[in-house]
Rosetta silent file (secondary structure, phi, psi, omega in degrees, C-alpha in Angstrom):
SEQUENCE: MVKKLLKNPAFVIGFMFLFGMFAGSIIYYAGWGDVVPEIEMMKDEEGKLFRGPYSPLQFPPLGTDNFDRNVLLVILVGAKYTIGAGLIITFFRVVPSVAMGLILHFYMKPFKRIIDHIVDATNYFPPTLLAFLLLNWMMLEGPLMNPDSYHYVFSDKLLFYVIILVLISIPSLTLLFSHEYYKIMKHEFIDTAKVLGATKRHFIWNHIRPFIVPQILLVCIREFMIVMLLIAHLGVLNIYIGGSSLETDVFNNRVFVSLSNEWSGLLGGWWEFLWTTFPWISFIPVMFFTMTIISAKLMLIGATRVLTDLEKEAPYRVDLEESLYEDKELFEMVRK
SCORE:     score description
SCORE:     0.000 S_00000001
   1 L     0.000  -52.778 -169.350   15.781   -7.496   -5.502 S_00000001
   2 H   -73.546  -26.053  171.988   13.101   -5.660   -7.757 S_00000001
   3 H   -67.127  -37.508  170.975   12.970   -8.704   -9.958 S_00000001
   4 H   -84.950  -12.476  157.297   11.906  -11.004   -7.177 S_00000001
   5 H   -60.521  -41.696  178.733    9.508   -8.563   -5.938 S_00000001
   6 L   -68.049   -7.634  167.786    7.967   -8.579   -9.348 S_00000001
   7 L  -100.497    0.713 -173.595    7.630  -12.257   -9.159 S_00000001
   8 L   -78.628  108.668 -171.802    6.322  -12.187   -5.964 S_00000001
   9 H   -55.645  -54.187 -165.038    2.254  -12.820   -6.039 S_00000001
  10 H   -68.539  -55.319  166.609    1.328  -10.983   -3.068 S_00000001
  11 H   -43.940  -52.821  176.449    3.430   -7.791   -3.768 S_00000001
  12 H   -49.774  -40.686 -175.997    2.118   -7.834   -7.356 S_00000001
  13 H   -67.884  -52.234  173.985   -1.342   -7.948   -6.295 S_00000001
  14 H   -55.786  -48.524 -174.096   -1.197   -5.282   -3.697 S_00000001
  15 H   -50.751  -53.379 -167.610    1.061   -2.994   -6.083 S_00000001
  16 H   -60.860  -48.694 -177.221   -1.579   -3.450   -9.043 S_00000001
  17 H   -57.357  -63.213 -176.877   -4.650   -2.228   -6.760 S_00000001
  18 H   -49.642  -49.532 -175.681   -2.801    0.807   -5.522 S_00000001
  19 H   -67.907  -40.891 -179.188   -1.281    1.658   -8.951 S_00000001
  20 H   -71.358  -30.287  172.729   -4.690    1.179  -10.532 S_00000001
  21 H   -68.682  -36.112 -177.392   -6.504    3.235   -8.481 S_00000001
  22 H   -78.670  -47.449  174.518   -4.101    6.126   -8.440 S_00000001
  23 H   -69.265  -19.776  165.472   -3.651    5.782  -12.204 S_00000001
  24 H   -71.337  -27.318  176.593   -7.295    5.567  -12.935 S_00000001
  25 H   -73.640  -47.070  172.791   -7.862    8.725  -10.837 S_00000001
  26 H   -48.910  -60.960  176.807   -4.997   10.459  -12.918 S_00000001
  27 H   -64.947  -34.427  160.933   -6.624    9.553  -16.279 S_00000001
  28 H   -44.490  -53.227 -169.531  -10.135   10.666  -14.990 S_00000001
  29 H   -81.936  -23.885  173.747   -8.874   13.998  -14.145 S_00000001
  30 H   -72.611  -21.890 -178.251   -6.786   14.217  -17.440 S_00000001
  31 H  -109.741  -29.198 -177.216   -9.886   13.513  -19.478 S_00000001
  32 H  -117.682  -11.941 -175.024  -12.885   14.920  -17.413 S_00000001
  33 L    79.015    8.793 -177.452  -11.197   17.143  -15.061 S_00000001
  34 L    72.757    7.480  166.333  -12.472   15.772  -11.791 S_00000001
  35 L   -62.700  122.426  171.466  -16.132   16.811  -12.638 S_00000001
  36 L  -108.633  111.250  177.472  -18.626   14.449  -11.215 S_00000001
  37 L   -73.857  150.834 -179.354  -22.073   15.168  -12.850 S_00000001
  38 E   -62.750  142.085  167.094  -25.367   15.065  -10.977 S_00000001
  39 L   -86.584  122.325 -178.433  -27.621   11.947  -11.621 S_00000001
  40 L   -63.816  161.174  179.902  -30.895   12.902  -13.032 S_00000001
  41 L   -70.308  137.409  172.747  -33.977   11.623  -10.837 S_00000001
  42 E   -91.235  154.708 -178.711  -35.073    8.036  -11.537 S_00000001
  43 E   -92.091  130.854  170.012  -38.460    6.471  -12.097 S_00000001
  44 L   -71.413 -163.884 -170.106  -40.025    3.552   -9.950 S_00000001
  45 L   -77.142  -26.694 -172.193  -41.874    0.564  -11.385 S_00000001
  46 L   -84.857  -10.431 -179.595  -45.196    2.950  -11.531 S_00000001
  47 L    85.929   18.606  167.235  -43.294    5.555  -13.628 S_00000001
  48 L   -92.462  140.073  168.315  -43.042    8.154  -10.629 S_00000001
  49 E   -77.822  144.622  174.860  -39.880   10.079  -10.054 S_00000001
  50 E  -135.832  147.069 -165.359  -38.273    9.481   -6.792 S_00000001
  51 L   -93.383  148.241  177.285  -35.220   11.323   -5.067 S_00000001
  52 L   -76.429 -173.566    7.630  -31.906    9.673   -4.328 S_00000001
  53 L   -63.810  148.079  172.526  -29.596    8.751   -2.730 S_00000001
  54 L  -115.222  141.708 -177.042  -30.024    5.475   -4.873 S_00000001
  55 L   -68.861  166.365  171.970  -28.624    2.239   -3.651 S_00000001
  56 L   -50.509  -38.140  160.047  -26.287    0.102   -5.517 S_00000001
  57 L   -46.533  -41.421  175.353  -29.090   -1.838   -6.662 S_00000001
  58 L   -82.602  -35.639  168.458  -30.741    0.879   -8.136 S_00000001
  59 L  -147.790   95.864 -174.597  -27.654    2.472   -9.688 S_00000001
  60 L   -66.516  131.448   28.898  -24.987    0.118  -10.095 S_00000001
  61 L  -111.793  -18.388 -166.317  -22.209   -0.324   -8.970 S_00000001
  62 L  -112.817  -17.407 -176.028  -21.994    1.988   -5.931 S_00000001
  63 L    83.879 -158.035 -174.684  -25.138    3.862   -5.987 S_00000001
  64 E  -129.829  158.153 -174.090  -25.354    7.704   -5.481 S_00000001
  65 L  -103.125 -168.915 -169.162  -24.505   10.060   -2.501 S_00000001
  66 L   -84.564   -4.778  168.936  -26.530   12.773   -0.689 S_00000001
  67 L  -113.178   27.047  179.182  -25.478   15.215   -3.565 S_00000001
  68 L    53.771   42.010  177.427  -27.071   13.030   -6.480 S_00000001
  69 E  -111.673  153.460  166.618  -23.451   12.094   -7.475 S_00000001
  70 E   -76.162  114.879 -173.868  -22.114    8.824   -8.759 S_00000001
  71 H   -62.468  -30.074  179.261  -20.227    7.346   -5.900 S_00000001
  72 H   -65.469  -29.489 -178.918  -17.875    5.387   -8.094 S_00000001
  73 H   -76.670  -47.767  166.570  -16.829    8.520   -9.757 S_00000001
  74 H   -56.818  -39.269  164.647  -16.386   10.205   -6.603 S_00000001
  75 H   -52.180  -73.363 -175.594  -14.247    7.571   -5.034 S_00000001
  76 H   -33.652  -63.452 -160.088  -12.153    7.495   -8.425 S_00000001
  77 H   -68.514  -35.465  172.772  -11.668   11.232   -8.437 S_00000001
  78 H   -72.979  -16.038  172.664  -10.444   11.124   -4.629 S_00000001
  79 H   -50.843  -22.133  178.402   -8.185    8.336   -5.042 S_00000001
  80 H   -87.018  -36.376 -176.163   -5.150   10.358   -6.199 S_00000001
  81 H   -57.937  -44.575 -163.418   -5.558   12.852   -3.229 S_00000001
  82 H   -78.635  -55.618 -178.784   -5.842   10.075   -0.766 S_00000001
  83 H   -64.360  -45.358 -175.247   -3.133    7.568   -1.976 S_00000001
  84 H   -53.315  -45.177 -178.987   -0.910   10.527   -3.141 S_00000001
  85 H   -61.584  -40.833  174.620   -1.098   12.136    0.213 S_00000001
  86 H   -66.584  -38.754  168.145   -0.191    8.877    1.964 S_00000001
  87 H   -65.560  -48.848  169.395    2.826    8.366   -0.355 S_00000001
  88 H   -52.907  -47.075 -169.473    4.050   11.919    0.159 S_00000001
  89 H   -72.640  -26.028  172.628    3.626   11.961    3.830 S_00000001
  90 H   -60.233  -54.961  178.057    5.436    8.500    3.918 S_00000001
  91 H   -53.040  -39.587  178.680    8.389    9.694    1.806 S_00000001
  92 H   -88.274   -1.552  172.623    8.886   12.560    3.940 S_00000001
  93 H   -82.389  -33.040  179.858    8.620   10.827    7.206 S_00000001
  94 H   -67.892  -62.298 -156.014   11.190    8.053    6.060 S_00000001
  95 H   -60.282  -54.281 -175.948   13.918    9.826    4.066 S_00000001
  96 H   -58.131  -35.115 -177.633   14.630   12.516    6.876 S_00000001
  97 H   -67.443  -30.146  179.331   14.454    9.846    9.530 S_00000001
  98 H   -66.211  -59.480 -175.328   17.155    7.755    7.683 S_00000001
  99 H   -64.153  -35.408 -176.283   19.765   10.736    7.719 S_00000001
 100 H   -69.693  -48.680  174.893   18.715   12.021   11.173 S_00000001
 101 H   -45.697  -41.242  171.460   19.250    8.416   12.366 S_00000001
 102 H   -52.567  -64.213  178.559   22.804    8.498   11.127 S_00000001
 103 H   -40.527  -52.505 -168.168   23.296   11.907   12.821 S_00000001
 104 H   -73.196  -43.175 -172.460   22.057   10.691   16.082 S_00000001
 105 H   -72.845  -47.687 -173.269   23.987    7.212   16.114 S_00000001
 106 H   -86.103  -27.431 -177.499   27.451    8.809   14.990 S_00000001
 107 H  -123.097    0.548  171.466   27.464   12.197   16.342 S_00000001
 108 L  -136.123   34.136  172.197   25.135   12.456   19.140 S_00000001
 109 H   -44.509  -57.620  176.235   25.760    9.270   21.110 S_00000001
 110 H   -56.961  -15.491  176.662   25.799   11.212   24.685 S_00000001
 111 H   -87.019  -28.672 -157.608   22.414   12.551   23.929 S_00000001
 112 H   -57.663  -41.352 -174.360   20.941    9.385   22.580 S_00000001
 113 H   -64.599  -53.821 -173.061   19.605    7.842   25.950 S_00000001
 114 H   -61.722  -50.050  164.604   17.948   11.013   26.815 S_00000001
 115 H   -41.156  -40.153  176.974   16.379   11.471   23.505 S_00000001
 116 H   -64.546  -34.334  174.495   15.425    7.917   23.559 S_00000001
 117 H   -76.103  -33.173 -179.574   13.353    8.557   26.752 S_00000001
 118 H   -60.247  -44.982 -163.526   11.967   11.715   25.610 S_00000001
 119 H   -79.051  -28.516 -176.413   10.510   10.289   22.306 S_00000001
 120 H   -64.156  -53.592  178.548    9.381    7.033   24.228 S_00000001
 121 H   -53.803  -49.801 -172.267    7.494    9.180   26.694 S_00000001
 122 H   -74.587  -16.282 -168.452    5.661   11.185   23.733 S_00000001
 123 L   -77.506  -17.484  179.159    4.797    7.982   21.984 S_00000001
 124 L   -78.750   -1.375  175.783    2.169    7.331   24.539 S_00000001
 125 L   -88.311  122.663 -179.253    0.238   10.348   23.352 S_00000001
 126 L   -55.144  119.893 -179.557   -2.295    9.300   20.562 S_00000001
 127 H   -55.292  -44.046 -177.862   -1.110   10.563   17.240 S_00000001
 128 H   -58.762  -31.749 -173.603   -4.619   10.953   15.985 S_00000001
 129 H   -71.646  -47.504 -160.693   -5.473   13.432   19.002 S_00000001
 130 H   -67.424  -48.669 -177.636   -2.003   15.157   18.628 S_00000001
 131 H   -59.352  -37.606  159.458   -2.749   15.648   14.839 S_00000001
 132 H   -35.737  -58.246 -178.091   -6.234   16.877   15.760 S_00000001
 133 H   -70.171  -36.965 -178.204   -5.296   19.381   17.929 S_00000001
 134 H   -78.638  -27.804 -177.488   -2.512   20.982   15.643 S_00000001
 135 H   -99.196  -10.697 -169.564   -4.922   20.758   12.560 S_00000001
 136 H   -71.882  -35.529  174.423   -8.278   21.863   14.003 S_00000001
 137 H   -71.199  -37.727 -175.103   -8.044   25.597   13.580 S_00000001
 138 H   -65.239  -46.118 -167.654   -6.457   25.642   10.257 S_00000001
 139 H   -96.228  -17.810 -168.094   -8.725   23.011    8.677 S_00000001
 140 H  -118.026  -77.210 -158.066  -11.970   23.568   10.874 S_00000001
 141 H   -72.145  -39.230 -175.720  -12.526   26.348   13.188 S_00000001
 142 H   -52.263  -44.291 -176.249  -10.385   28.977   11.165 S_00000001
 143 H   -89.009  -12.362 -174.544  -12.732   29.153    8.068 S_00000001
 144 H  -100.274  -29.609 -175.642  -15.901   28.549   10.019 S_00000001
 145 H   -94.359  -19.695 -172.637  -15.524   30.950   13.155 S_00000001
 146 L  -139.969   48.883 -172.521  -13.353   33.668   11.178 S_00000001
 147 L   -52.220  -35.204 -176.848  -14.335   33.490    7.597 S_00000001
 148 L   -64.825  -50.780 -174.777  -13.533   37.149    6.936 S_00000001
 149 L   -93.692   13.916 -174.257  -10.060   36.939    8.433 S_00000001
 150 L  -105.820  123.082  167.834   -9.099   33.426    7.090 S_00000001
 151 L  -129.143   33.480  177.654   -7.375   33.689    3.724 S_00000001
 152 L   -89.869  132.305 -176.377   -5.629   30.518    3.348 S_00000001
 153 L   -88.700 -174.679 -163.328   -6.263   28.489    0.306 S_00000001
 154 H   -72.402  -57.741 -178.158   -6.752   24.874   -0.576 S_00000001
 155 H   -46.536  -30.592 -178.756   -2.700   24.495   -1.465 S_00000001
 156 H   -79.728  -36.456 -175.048   -1.848   26.176    1.941 S_00000001
 157 H   -68.753  -46.698  173.228   -4.194   23.974    3.835 S_00000001
 158 H   -65.363  -31.181  177.807   -2.777   20.610    2.145 S_00000001
 159 H   -67.784  -38.355  177.513    0.831   21.724    2.776 S_00000001
 160 H   -66.284  -44.644  174.335    0.080   22.302    6.361 S_00000001
 161 H   -45.817  -58.866 -172.205   -1.719   19.016    6.575 S_00000001
 162 H   -67.889  -36.442  177.596    1.089   17.154    5.114 S_00000001
 163 H   -46.532  -58.396 -167.008    3.713   19.163    7.391 S_00000001
 164 H   -74.082  -23.295  175.163    2.066   18.240   10.609 S_00000001
 165 H   -61.345  -43.428 -174.561    1.493   14.348    9.559 S_00000001
 166 H   -76.303  -29.858 -178.942    5.072   14.341    8.870 S_00000001
 167 H   -71.772  -31.578 -175.490    6.638   16.120   11.948 S_00000001
 168 L   -97.078   28.522  168.291    4.866   13.988   14.363 S_00000001
 169 L  -129.092    0.389  175.498    6.314   10.760   13.335 S_00000001
 170 H   -70.312  -30.871  170.739    9.980   11.864   12.615 S_00000001
 171 H   -59.782  -58.559 -176.071   11.256   11.425   16.278 S_00000001
 172 H   -50.313  -51.094 -173.679    9.945    7.872   16.514 S_00000001
 173 H   -64.427  -35.121 -169.732   11.257    6.942   13.150 S_00000001
 174 H   -64.081  -31.059 -169.693   14.670    8.694   13.742 S_00000001
 175 H   -87.074  -24.650  162.451   15.222    6.489   16.756 S_00000001
 176 H   -44.273  -58.136 -179.980   14.070    3.337   14.799 S_00000001
 177 H   -72.298  -25.053  171.061   16.795    3.792   12.248 S_00000001
 178 H   -67.198  -38.042  174.021   19.313    4.666   15.069 S_00000001
 179 H   -67.834  -47.817  178.296   18.661    1.213   16.572 S_00000001
 180 H   -61.147  -39.038  176.225   19.107   -0.432   13.279 S_00000001
 181 H   -67.217  -25.739  164.171   22.459    1.108   12.798 S_00000001
 182 H   -53.980  -54.034  175.033   23.293    0.072   16.007 S_00000001
 183 H   -74.027  -13.889  175.743   22.573   -3.432   15.430 S_00000001
 184 H   -79.830  -51.264 -176.165   24.481   -3.357   11.929 S_00000001
 185 L   -61.233   -9.798  179.562   27.513   -1.957   13.675 S_00000001
 186 L   -95.031   13.229  177.445   27.738   -4.933   16.003 S_00000001
 187 L   -84.592  158.576 -159.520   28.542   -7.243   13.162 S_00000001
 188 H   -82.198  -18.837 -179.676   32.073   -8.752   13.461 S_00000001
 189 H   -70.305  -20.518  179.620   33.320   -7.413    9.881 S_00000001
 190 H   -60.615  -48.000 -174.892   32.714   -4.005   11.610 S_00000001
 191 H   -65.964  -35.004  175.450   35.355   -4.442   14.114 S_00000001
 192 H   -53.053  -54.114 -170.565   37.840   -5.526   11.163 S_00000001
 193 H   -64.592  -35.340  174.995   37.034   -2.507    9.431 S_00000001
 194 H   -64.865  -40.749 -172.007   37.574   -0.131   12.651 S_00000001
 195 H   -67.951  -45.490 -163.130   41.102   -1.892   13.185 S_00000001
 196 L   -73.571  -12.085  170.267   41.773   -1.233    9.501 S_00000001
 197 L    88.036   35.306 -175.970   41.113    2.554    9.998 S_00000001
 198 L   -81.874  147.544 -170.121   37.779    2.735    7.934 S_00000001
 199 L   -85.336  161.980  175.607   36.115    6.137    8.149 S_00000001
 200 H   -68.761  -32.217  167.315   32.373    6.846    8.998 S_00000001
 201 H   -67.643  -45.124  164.913   31.644    7.632    5.471 S_00000001
 202 H   -52.427  -34.958  174.669   33.017    4.334    4.595 S_00000001
 203 H   -71.650  -41.402 -175.618   30.859    2.477    7.230 S_00000001
 204 H   -66.068  -45.892 -171.254   27.681    4.287    5.954 S_00000001
 205 H   -82.898  -39.802 -167.862   28.356    3.604    2.094 S_00000001
 206 H  -103.850  -30.729 -168.329   29.928    0.167    2.390 S_00000001
 207 H  -118.041  -46.255  177.999   28.564   -1.582    5.396 S_00000001
 208 H   -75.830  -45.562  178.212   25.225    0.124    6.526 S_00000001
 209 H   -45.721  -55.504 -171.111   23.725    0.919    3.072 S_00000001
 210 H   -62.088  -23.974 -173.477   23.517   -2.730    1.887 S_00000001
 211 H   -94.422  -28.062 -156.285   21.790   -3.688    5.042 S_00000001
 212 H   -96.850  -30.472 -158.592   19.484   -0.627    5.755 S_00000001
 213 H   -82.513  -49.193  162.126   17.988   -0.094    2.035 S_00000001
 214 H   -34.930  -51.883  172.882   15.971   -3.330    2.105 S_00000001
 215 H   -58.088  -43.489  171.950   14.694   -2.346    5.825 S_00000001
 216 H   -53.305  -44.247  167.002   13.663    1.079    4.305 S_00000001
 217 H   -55.151  -38.571  173.353   11.364   -0.518    1.970 S_00000001
 218 H   -75.746  -19.526  177.265    9.755   -2.152    4.682 S_00000001
 219 H   -72.893  -36.925 -178.966    9.491    0.666    6.824 S_00000001
 220 H   -64.867  -44.024  171.675    7.771    2.658    4.060 S_00000001
 221 H   -49.167  -46.337  177.157    5.215    0.062    3.631 S_00000001
 222 H   -61.387  -59.402  176.432    4.583    0.040    7.198 S_00000001
 223 H   -42.618  -59.076 -176.013    4.363    3.909    7.406 S_00000001
 224 H   -52.561  -48.045  172.173    2.068    4.064    4.614 S_00000001
 225 H   -55.262  -48.500  179.530   -0.423    1.698    6.376 S_00000001
 226 H   -73.412  -23.559 -178.492   -0.223    3.811    9.534 S_00000001
 227 H   -86.855  -30.300  166.134   -0.629    7.320    7.625 S_00000001
 228 H   -72.544  -31.741  167.407   -3.808    5.769    5.934 S_00000001
 229 H   -60.684  -48.342  175.082   -5.269    4.550    9.270 S_00000001
 230 H   -59.012  -41.152 -172.771   -4.474    8.265   10.495 S_00000001
 231 H   -66.913  -23.207  179.939   -5.942    9.951    7.623 S_00000001
 232 H   -65.487  -67.767 -165.801   -9.041    7.648    8.176 S_00000001
 233 H   -69.079  -44.977  179.407   -9.491    8.599   11.755 S_00000001
 234 H   -60.485  -41.703  167.269   -8.877   12.326   11.200 S_00000001
 235 H   -42.963  -46.700 -178.935  -11.665   12.181    8.564 S_00000001
 236 H   -64.377  -23.186  179.701  -14.216   10.845   11.138 S_00000001
 237 L   -86.191   11.125 -176.578  -12.963   14.200   13.179 S_00000001
 238 L    57.235   37.710  174.040  -14.021   16.217   10.102 S_00000001
 239 L  -117.160  106.509  178.131  -10.199   17.034    9.401 S_00000001
 240 L  -114.135  158.161 -179.307   -9.808   16.407    5.687 S_00000001
 241 L   -60.259  116.905  169.937   -6.969   16.699    3.246 S_00000001
 242 L    85.578    8.082  164.366   -6.765   20.165    2.017 S_00000001
 243 L   105.954 -178.265 -178.775   -9.809   21.389    4.181 S_00000001
 244 E  -150.133  165.021  178.319  -13.677   21.365    3.791 S_00000001
 245 E  -141.355  152.440  178.672  -16.448   23.619    3.046 S_00000001
 246 E   -82.003  120.319  175.438  -20.258   23.744    4.178 S_00000001
 247 E  -134.504  151.509 -168.369  -22.593   22.764    1.620 S_00000001
 248 E  -103.710  131.197 -174.952  -26.355   21.887    1.457 S_00000001
 249 L   -98.737 -176.950 -164.206  -27.296   18.470    0.124 S_00000001
 250 L   -63.969  -16.918  177.748  -30.506   17.037   -1.268 S_00000001
 251 L   -94.167   13.042 -168.316  -32.072   16.780    2.229 S_00000001
 252 L    37.549   45.542  171.843  -31.236   20.385    2.895 S_00000001
 253 L  -108.102  141.900  178.814  -28.954   19.809    5.373 S_00000001
 254 E   -76.281  130.675 -174.829  -25.634   21.721    5.833 S_00000001
 255 E  -143.701  146.295  166.944  -22.706   19.245    5.767 S_00000001
 256 E   -69.558  128.133 -172.525  -19.031   19.267    5.624 S_00000001
 257 E  -128.561  125.078  178.255  -17.842   18.526    2.282 S_00000001
 258 E   -58.562  139.234 -158.933  -14.249   17.741    1.276 S_00000001
 259 L   -73.334  -41.325 -155.291  -12.586   20.327   -1.246 S_00000001
 260 L  -119.519   14.631 -179.103  -10.972   17.322   -3.163 S_00000001
 261 L    40.287   44.388  159.644  -13.513   14.321   -2.528 S_00000001
 262 L   -70.545  169.989 -174.520  -10.554   12.378   -0.805 S_00000001
 263 H   -69.062  -18.979  175.055  -11.590    9.460    1.157 S_00000001
 264 H   -86.574  -31.977  148.716  -11.382   10.758    4.453 S_00000001
 265 H   -34.139  -45.646  178.580  -13.656   13.580    3.469 S_00000001
 266 H   -81.886  -37.376  166.969  -16.168   11.152    2.228 S_00000001
 267 H   -57.260  -42.189  179.622  -15.846    9.014    5.472 S_00000001
 268 H   -79.106  -33.217 -179.075  -16.477   11.872    7.682 S_00000001
 269 H   -64.926  -44.668 -175.777  -19.088   13.242    5.481 S_00000001
 270 L  -102.760   21.709 -177.319  -21.088    9.962    5.015 S_00000001
 271 L   -65.898  -49.291 -163.455  -20.470    8.695    8.589 S_00000001
 272 H   -69.675  -15.975 -173.224  -24.056    9.992    9.850 S_00000001
 273 H   -75.466   -9.095  176.050  -25.733    7.806    7.046 S_00000001
 274 H   -54.926  -40.384 -175.104  -24.985    4.705    9.176 S_00000001
 275 H  -107.669   48.697  176.803  -28.097    5.243   11.140 S_00000001
 276 L  -132.824 -177.904  166.641  -30.393    6.134    8.360 S_00000001
 277 L   -74.730    1.983  175.621  -31.944    4.260    5.461 S_00000001
 278 L  -114.524   58.180 -169.980  -29.152    4.632    3.450 S_00000001
 279 L   -75.703  -14.004  177.971  -26.366    2.772    5.474 S_00000001
 280 H   -71.854  -24.241  175.183  -24.436    1.508    2.493 S_00000001
 281 H   -47.636  -58.272 -170.454  -23.162    5.254    1.722 S_00000001
 282 H   -48.050  -40.344 -167.349  -21.239    5.021    5.238 S_00000001
 283 H   -94.783  -12.202  167.504  -19.262    1.700    4.288 S_00000001
 284 H   -51.043  -39.223  176.109  -18.042    2.746    0.729 S_00000001
 285 H   -78.135  -48.492  170.159  -15.093    4.768    2.061 S_00000001
 286 H   -52.751  -47.446 -173.166  -14.380    2.127    4.752 S_00000001
 287 H   -66.002  -25.813  177.945  -14.357   -0.561    2.244 S_00000001
 288 H   -89.456  -30.317  166.590  -11.556    1.337    0.051 S_00000001
 289 H   -53.428  -47.281 -176.838   -9.787    2.301    2.917 S_00000001
 290 H   -67.625  -47.500  175.011   -9.589   -1.270    3.938 S_00000001
 291 H   -41.027  -60.461  170.037   -8.653   -2.393    0.391 S_00000001
 292 H   -36.482  -52.400  177.802   -5.792   -0.027    0.455 S_00000001
 293 H   -77.139  -27.236  175.375   -4.376   -1.285    3.604 S_00000001
 294 H   -70.863  -29.811  177.198   -4.901   -4.774    2.798 S_00000001
 295 H   -63.241  -47.588  173.709   -3.169   -3.977   -0.423 S_00000001
 296 H   -57.809  -44.138  178.440   -0.207   -2.400    1.504 S_00000001
 297 H   -59.831  -55.431  178.085   -0.198   -5.450    3.768 S_00000001
 298 H   -39.636  -51.032  171.921    0.171   -7.787    0.857 S_00000001
 299 H   -59.371  -34.517  169.826    3.252   -5.723   -0.393 S_00000001
 300 H   -72.100  -47.397 -176.134    4.746   -6.140    2.981 S_00000001
 301 H   -58.719  -39.950  173.160    4.130   -9.735    3.246 S_00000001
 302 H   -78.780  -35.040  170.964    5.462  -10.204   -0.207 S_00000001
 303 H   -50.708  -50.311 -173.158    8.636   -7.678    0.485 S_00000001
 304 H   -59.203  -47.247 -176.224    9.177   -9.615    3.687 S_00000001
 305 H   -64.804  -36.417  177.137    9.336  -13.087    2.064 S_00000001
 306 H   -61.453  -47.860  174.050   11.691  -11.699   -0.545 S_00000001
 307 H   -68.188  -37.765  171.170   13.920  -10.116    1.972 S_00000001
 308 H   -74.578  -29.487  171.277   14.101  -13.179    4.114 S_00000001
 309 H   -57.910  -46.258 -177.172   15.040  -15.274    1.084 S_00000001
 310 H   -74.134  -31.375  176.914   17.942  -12.761    0.391 S_00000001
 311 H   -52.392  -47.249 -172.104   18.957  -12.865    4.206 S_00000001
 312 H   -59.890  -25.474 -179.349   19.673  -16.613    3.839 S_00000001
 313 H   -90.257  -13.471  176.796   22.533  -15.755    1.365 S_00000001
 314 H   -44.763  -42.579 -178.955   23.622  -12.894    4.038 S_00000001
 315 H   -56.506  -33.207 -176.599   26.080  -15.091    5.660 S_00000001
 316 H   -78.536  -36.060 -179.578   27.992  -15.780    2.621 S_00000001
 317 H   -57.047  -44.751 -177.592   28.018  -11.958    1.714 S_00000001
 318 H   -71.589  -40.986  178.510   29.513  -11.352    5.215 S_00000001
 319 H   -49.779  -55.563 -160.596   32.015  -14.182    5.028 S_00000001
 320 H   -68.667  -43.260 -176.530   33.043  -12.995    1.545 S_00000001
 321 H   -62.487  -42.610 -168.953   33.524   -9.189    3.048 S_00000001
 322 H   -68.085  -36.526 -175.038   35.565  -10.607    5.969 S_00000001
 323 H   -78.375  -21.838  162.911   37.797  -12.670    3.609 S_00000001
 324 H   -51.643  -58.980 -177.438   38.387   -9.305    1.562 S_00000001
 325 H   -58.362  -44.072  175.138   39.797   -7.662    4.616 S_00000001
 326 H   -54.897  -41.406 -177.226   41.908  -10.733    5.340 S_00000001
 327 H   -68.400  -24.883 -177.358   43.537  -10.762    2.036 S_00000001
 328 L   -86.942  137.224  167.431   44.644   -7.163    2.366 S_00000001
 329 L   -64.241  151.134 -171.592   47.893   -6.029    4.136 S_00000001
 330 H   -56.304  -57.509 -176.891   47.583   -3.831    7.143 S_00000001
 331 H   -65.957  -31.711  176.143   49.561   -0.861    5.510 S_00000001
 332 H   -61.218  -36.167 -178.781   47.808   -1.254    2.165 S_00000001
 333 H   -86.031  -10.876 -177.396   44.358   -0.735    3.732 S_00000001
 334 H   -95.650  -29.940 -177.015   45.410    2.231    5.764 S_00000001
 335 H   -70.481  -25.287  172.630   47.127    3.744    2.679 S_00000001
 336 L   -70.715    0.000    0.000   43.621    3.463    0.923 S_00000001
């Protein structure tokens, strides 16, 4: 499967963009320690100094921001925090949900319908609003309203941010995997295995695992896209990864600045420039969020095509498994 994924152009293109941005950010951190130097004032055609922000035409390729920083370097510095947070949140959303889905399917069947209705009802509440309500004090109101009694550092706020974004999605993902297990257990060879005395451990390892592992890959990619959208939405609400601080820019305005230069902080901090003479600044984080989500979408398309090709062979694998059971004597299977 891995070899086929690496031969799929859509998957490779999407993967290379995400890996390139993340690896480039790590390399910059190793070489320059995330320091983004301020750009010196430029001169116009008459030789007079004029103040930034400078447009991409004046300072290629992406111009400067309201702190006289090279926007390209700011984006590069924030890439590892944005993509890294998305990957970590996705991992801790999916992996526990896989295990909890098994528990729900095999050991909590009497409660499954009740849990299903409760989770479906909560899905109508917007996740962005729920995350904002849970994160608002920790990320925004706490350090602003009560700075003397607020003792949380960057790592504390980052951990809290990740935990909240993980927890709000686990119930729905648990139900998703539980439904997938239910579909798998409806195959005919499962009934044969039950008659022959197969245990739950045998079902999980030998029957569910081969079917669910490819699906986990697709769910991970979809969840990554959802997480990136959620991070972007929270950025517009001034909820940044790791928190923010109030700084004075070149216009002597007090603005929220992300502590890590991650992209949601740039989106929230630069959004107001959309209605000024520097509108390009607002579109840059939007562009990189869009390219990241498109890259993940390409990976999803490629992975789906590969899995579709593999599923064409599935009937032969199922027939083979059924034939293996048919070749065994009943007492031999029970003894094993």
